[in-house]
Amino acid sequence: MQLTHLGHACLLVEVADQRVLIDPGNLADVADVRDLTAVVITHQHADHCDPAQVPALLRANPAARVLVEPQTAEALAREGLGARTERMEQGQQLGLGGLTVRPVGAVHAQIHPYVDRVGNVGVVLVAEGEPTLFHPGDALDAAPGEVDLLCVPVNAPWGKVAETVEFVRRVAPARGVVPIHDGLLAEVGRKIYLTHIGGFGAEGGIEVLDLRDAGATDL
């Protein structure tokens, strides 16, 4: 498996001869991404699904399947992209060659009581002989089962580090955590968050696989 962090919550996952882009939001640079097998969108917020970038991204990747959370599918249909989208919901097993995409979860974490909660569907990526990866989108309540790599939202209006640490401990990834959802942080603040996640995400700590500015990385 090869991962590239393209900014904030956006990851390019290359595994089992597939190229899957997750959450092309407005804090990610996806203008030059080509040859995708699939685009996966966990929810409709602009930092995960950028209405300014997604149409061009899909035009540049005409063969890519577009797997999206149901409310996001409705939003994309209003933008004239409904013919490209496939709804993904918990309980499905979506095949991409030798890769299986397993949706988990249903609802975005609460930001505060005055903002309606939208749909949010995380994804577990499974391929024989490769690490299993879980990208939760914007929620910490899903149950992905056993995973090797956990993508961890580092900072958000809806999050606090105590809940993030408990999320990491509950999921207990075998290999380590991949920081995502960090586009609002200055570097010094980001290091503080990663210190807490790495130091307290498991008894004795857990490995933080920091891919920011690392380019394509084999895991």
CSV table of C-alpha atoms in Angstrom, one decimal:
chain,number,residue,atom,x,y,z
A,1,MET,CA,0.0,0.0,0.0
A,2,GLN,CA,1.2,3.5,-0.9
A,3,LEU,CA,-0.3,6.6,0.7
A,4,THR,CA,0.0,10.2,-0.3
A,5,HIS,CA,-1.4,12.9,2.0
A,6,LEU,CA,-2.7,15.7,-0.4
A,7,GLY,CA,-3.8,18.0,2.4
A,8,HIS,CA,-6.2,18.0,5.3
A,9,ALA,CA,-8.5,14.9,5.0
A,10,CYS,CA,-7.5,14.0,1.5
A,11,LEU,CA,-5.5,10.8,0.9
A,12,LEU,CA,-4.5,9.1,-2.3
A,13,VAL,CA,-4.4,5.3,-1.6
A,14,GLU,CA,-2.6,3.1,-4.1
A,15,VAL,CA,-3.2,-0.6,-3.4
A,16,ALA,CA,-4.0,-3.8,-5.3
A,17,ASP,CA,-3.5,-2.0,-8.6
A,18,GLN,CA,-6.2,0.6,-7.7
A,19,ARG,CA,-5.8,4.3,-7.2
A,20,VAL,CA,-8.4,5.6,-4.7
A,21,LEU,CA,-8.8,9.3,-3.8
A,22,ILE,CA,-10.6,10.0,-0.5
A,23,ASP,CA,-12.2,13.3,0.4
A,24,PRO,CA,-11.0,15.9,-2.2
A,25,GLY,CA,-11.8,19.0,-0.2
A,26,ASN,CA,-11.0,22.7,-0.4
A,27,LEU,CA,-7.8,22.3,1.7
A,28,ALA,CA,-6.4,19.7,-0.6
A,29,ASP,CA,-4.6,20.0,-3.9
A,30,VAL,CA,-6.0,17.5,-6.4
A,31,ALA,CA,-5.7,19.4,-9.6
A,32,ASP,CA,-3.1,17.1,-11.1
A,33,VAL,CA,-4.5,13.8,-9.9
A,34,ARG,CA,-5.1,11.4,-12.7
A,35,ASP,CA,-5.7,7.7,-13.5
A,36,LEU,CA,-8.0,7.2,-10.5
A,37,THR,CA,-10.0,4.0,-10.0
A,38,ALA,CA,-12.4,5.7,-7.6
A,39,VAL,CA,-13.2,8.9,-5.8
A,40,VAL,CA,-14.6,8.3,-2.3
A,41,ILE,CA,-16.4,11.1,-0.4
A,42,THR,CA,-17.3,10.6,3.2
A,43,HIS,CA,-19.6,13.6,3.5
A,44,GLN,CA,-20.7,16.9,1.9
A,45,HIS,CA,-18.7,19.5,3.9
A,46,ALA,CA,-16.5,21.6,1.6
A,47,ASP,CA,-13.3,20.5,3.4
A,48,HIS,CA,-14.1,17.0,2.2
A,49,CYS,CA,-16.0,17.6,-1.0
A,50,ASP,CA,-15.0,20.8,-2.7
A,51,PRO,CA,-17.6,22.0,-5.2
A,52,ALA,CA,-15.0,24.1,-6.9
A,53,GLN,CA,-12.6,21.1,-7.5
A,54,VAL,CA,-14.8,18.0,-7.7
A,55,PRO,CA,-16.3,18.6,-11.2
A,56,ALA,CA,-12.9,19.2,-12.8
A,57,LEU,CA,-11.5,16.2,-10.9
A,58,LEU,CA,-14.2,13.9,-12.3
A,59,ARG,CA,-13.7,15.2,-15.8
A,60,ALA,CA,-10.0,14.5,-15.5
A,61,ASN,CA,-10.8,10.9,-14.3
A,62,PRO,CA,-13.7,9.8,-16.5
A,63,ALA,CA,-13.3,6.1,-15.7
A,64,ALA,CA,-13.3,6.6,-11.9
A,65,ARG,CA,-16.2,5.3,-9.9
A,66,VAL,CA,-17.6,8.0,-7.5
A,67,LEU,CA,-18.5,6.4,-4.1
A,68,VAL,CA,-20.3,8.9,-1.9
A,69,GLU,CA,-22.3,9.2,1.3
A,70,PRO,CA,-26.1,9.4,0.4
A,71,GLN,CA,-26.7,13.1,1.3
A,72,THR,CA,-23.5,14.0,-0.6
A,73,ALA,CA,-24.9,12.1,-3.6
A,74,GLU,CA,-28.0,14.3,-3.5
A,75,ALA,CA,-25.8,17.4,-3.3
A,76,LEU,CA,-23.7,16.3,-6.3
A,77,ALA,CA,-26.9,15.6,-8.2
A,78,ARG,CA,-27.9,19.2,-7.8
A,79,GLU,CA,-24.6,20.1,-9.4
A,80,GLY,CA,-25.4,17.9,-12.4
A,81,LEU,CA,-23.1,15.1,-11.3
A,82,GLY,CA,-25.7,12.6,-10.2
A,83,ALA,CA,-25.0,10.2,-13.1
A,84,ARG,CA,-21.5,9.6,-11.9
A,85,THR,CA,-22.3,8.9,-8.2
A,86,GLU,CA,-22.8,5.6,-6.4
A,87,ARG,CA,-24.3,5.8,-2.9
A,88,MET,CA,-22.3,4.0,-0.2
A,89,GLU,CA,-23.9,2.9,3.1
A,90,GLN,CA,-22.9,0.8,6.1
A,91,GLY,CA,-23.2,-2.9,5.4
A,92,GLN,CA,-22.1,-2.8,1.8
A,93,GLN,CA,-19.1,-4.4,0.3
A,94,LEU,CA,-17.9,-2.5,-2.8
A,95,GLY,CA,-15.4,-4.2,-5.0
A,96,LEU,CA,-12.7,-2.4,-6.9
A,97,GLY,CA,-10.7,-5.2,-8.5
A,98,GLY,CA,-8.7,-6.8,-5.7
A,99,LEU,CA,-9.7,-4.0,-3.3
A,100,THR,CA,-12.9,-4.0,-1.1
A,101,VAL,CA,-14.3,-0.8,0.2
A,102,ARG,CA,-16.4,-1.3,3.3
A,103,PRO,CA,-18.5,1.7,4.4
A,104,VAL,CA,-19.0,2.2,8.1
A,105,GLY,CA,-20.9,4.8,10.1
A,106,ALA,CA,-23.7,7.1,9.3
A,107,VAL,CA,-23.7,10.5,11.0
A,108,HIS,CA,-21.2,13.4,11.3
A,109,ALA,CA,-19.9,14.2,14.7
A,110,GLN,CA,-21.8,17.0,16.5
A,111,ILE,CA,-20.2,20.4,16.0
A,112,HIS,CA,-22.6,22.0,18.4
A,113,PRO,CA,-26.3,21.9,19.1
A,114,TYR,CA,-27.1,24.8,16.7
A,115,VAL,CA,-25.7,23.1,13.5
A,116,ASP,CA,-27.6,20.2,12.0
A,117,ARG,CA,-25.7,16.9,11.8
A,118,VAL,CA,-25.2,15.6,8.2
A,119,GLY,CA,-24.5,12.1,7.0
A,120,ASN,CA,-21.0,10.8,7.3
A,121,VAL,CA,-19.8,7.4,6.1
A,122,GLY,CA,-16.2,6.3,6.7
A,123,VAL,CA,-14.5,3.6,4.7
A,124,VAL,CA,-12.4,0.5,5.5
A,125,LEU,CA,-10.1,-0.5,2.6
A,126,VAL,CA,-9.2,-4.2,2.5
A,127,ALA,CA,-6.9,-6.0,0.0
A,128,GLU,CA,-5.3,-9.4,0.5
A,129,GLY,CA,-1.7,-9.2,1.7
A,130,GLU,CA,-2.0,-5.4,2.3
A,131,PRO,CA,-2.6,-3.3,5.4
A,132,THR,CA,-6.2,-2.6,6.2
A,133,LEU,CA,-6.9,1.1,6.4
A,134,PHE,CA,-9.8,3.0,8.0
A,135,HIS,CA,-10.7,6.6,7.1
A,136,PRO,CA,-13.5,7.8,9.3
A,137,GLY,CA,-14.4,11.0,7.7
A,138,ASP,CA,-15.7,13.3,10.4
A,139,ALA,CA,-16.9,10.9,13.1
A,140,LEU,CA,-15.3,9.0,15.9
A,141,ASP,CA,-18.1,6.6,16.7
A,142,ALA,CA,-17.9,4.0,14.0
A,143,ALA,CA,-16.8,0.4,14.6
A,144,PRO,CA,-14.4,-0.6,11.8
A,145,GLY,CA,-13.3,-3.9,13.2
A,146,GLU,CA,-9.6,-4.9,13.2
A,147,VAL,CA,-7.5,-2.5,11.1
A,148,ASP,CA,-3.8,-1.9,10.7
A,149,LEU,CA,-3.8,1.8,9.8
A,150,LEU,CA,-6.2,4.3,11.4
A,151,CYS,CA,-6.6,7.8,9.8
A,152,VAL,CA,-7.1,10.1,12.7
A,153,PRO,CA,-8.8,13.5,12.4
A,154,VAL,CA,-6.3,15.7,14.4
A,155,ASN,CA,-8.3,18.9,14.8
A,156,ALA,CA,-11.8,20.1,14.0
A,157,PRO,CA,-14.5,22.3,15.3
A,158,TRP,CA,-16.3,19.2,16.4
A,159,GLY,CA,-13.3,17.5,18.1
A,160,LYS,CA,-11.3,17.6,21.2
A,161,VAL,CA,-8.1,15.7,21.9
A,162,ALA,CA,-9.5,13.6,24.8
A,163,GLU,CA,-12.1,12.1,22.4
A,164,THR,CA,-9.5,11.6,19.7
A,165,VAL,CA,-7.2,9.7,22.1
A,166,GLU,CA,-10.1,7.5,23.2
A,167,PHE,CA,-11.0,6.8,19.6
A,168,VAL,CA,-7.5,5.6,18.8
A,169,ARG,CA,-7.4,3.4,21.9
A,170,ARG,CA,-10.8,1.9,21.1
A,171,VAL,CA,-10.0,1.1,17.5
A,172,ALA,CA,-6.4,0.0,18.4
A,173,PRO,CA,-4.8,-0.1,15.0
A,174,ALA,CA,-2.1,-2.8,14.7
A,175,ARG,CA,0.4,-0.7,12.7
A,176,GLY,CA,-0.2,2.9,13.7
A,177,VAL,CA,-2.1,6.1,13.0
A,178,VAL,CA,-2.0,8.4,10.0
A,179,PRO,CA,-2.8,12.1,10.9
A,180,ILE,CA,-5.5,13.7,8.7
A,181,HIS,CA,-7.9,16.7,9.1
A,182,ASP,CA,-5.1,19.0,10.1
A,183,GLY,CA,-5.4,21.8,7.6
A,184,LEU,CA,-6.5,24.4,10.2
A,185,LEU,CA,-3.4,24.0,12.4
A,186,ALA,CA,-0.2,25.9,12.5
A,187,GLU,CA,2.8,23.6,12.6
A,188,VAL,CA,3.6,24.2,16.3
A,189,GLY,CA,0.0,23.4,17.3
A,190,ARG,CA,-0.1,20.4,15.1
A,191,LYS,CA,2.9,19.0,16.9
A,192,ILE,CA,1.2,19.3,20.2
A,193,TYR,CA,-1.8,17.3,19.0
A,194,LEU,CA,0.4,14.6,17.5
A,195,THR,CA,2.3,14.4,20.8
A,196,HIS,CA,-0.9,13.6,22.7
A,197,ILE,CA,-2.1,11.1,20.1
A,198,GLY,CA,1.2,9.3,19.8
A,199,GLY,CA,1.9,9.4,23.5
A,200,PHE,CA,-1.5,8.4,24.8
A,201,GLY,CA,-3.2,6.6,21.9
A,202,ALA,CA,-2.2,3.2,23.5
A,203,GLU,CA,-0.5,2.0,26.6
A,204,GLY,CA,3.1,2.9,26.0
A,205,GLY,CA,2.2,5.0,23.0
A,206,ILE,CA,1.4,4.3,19.3
A,207,GLU,CA,3.3,5.0,16.1
A,208,VAL,CA,2.3,8.2,14.3
A,209,LEU,CA,2.9,7.8,10.6
A,210,ASP,CA,3.1,11.5,9.6
A,211,LEU,CA,2.7,11.8,5.9
A,212,ARG,CA,2.5,15.6,5.6
A,213,ASP,CA,4.8,16.7,2.8
A,214,ALA,CA,6.2,13.2,2.6
A,215,GLY,CA,5.0,12.4,-0.9
A,216,ALA,CA,4.0,8.9,-1.8
A,217,THR,CA,4.9,6.6,1.1
A,218,ASP,CA,5.0,2.8,1.2
A,219,LEU,CA,3.3,1.2,4.2
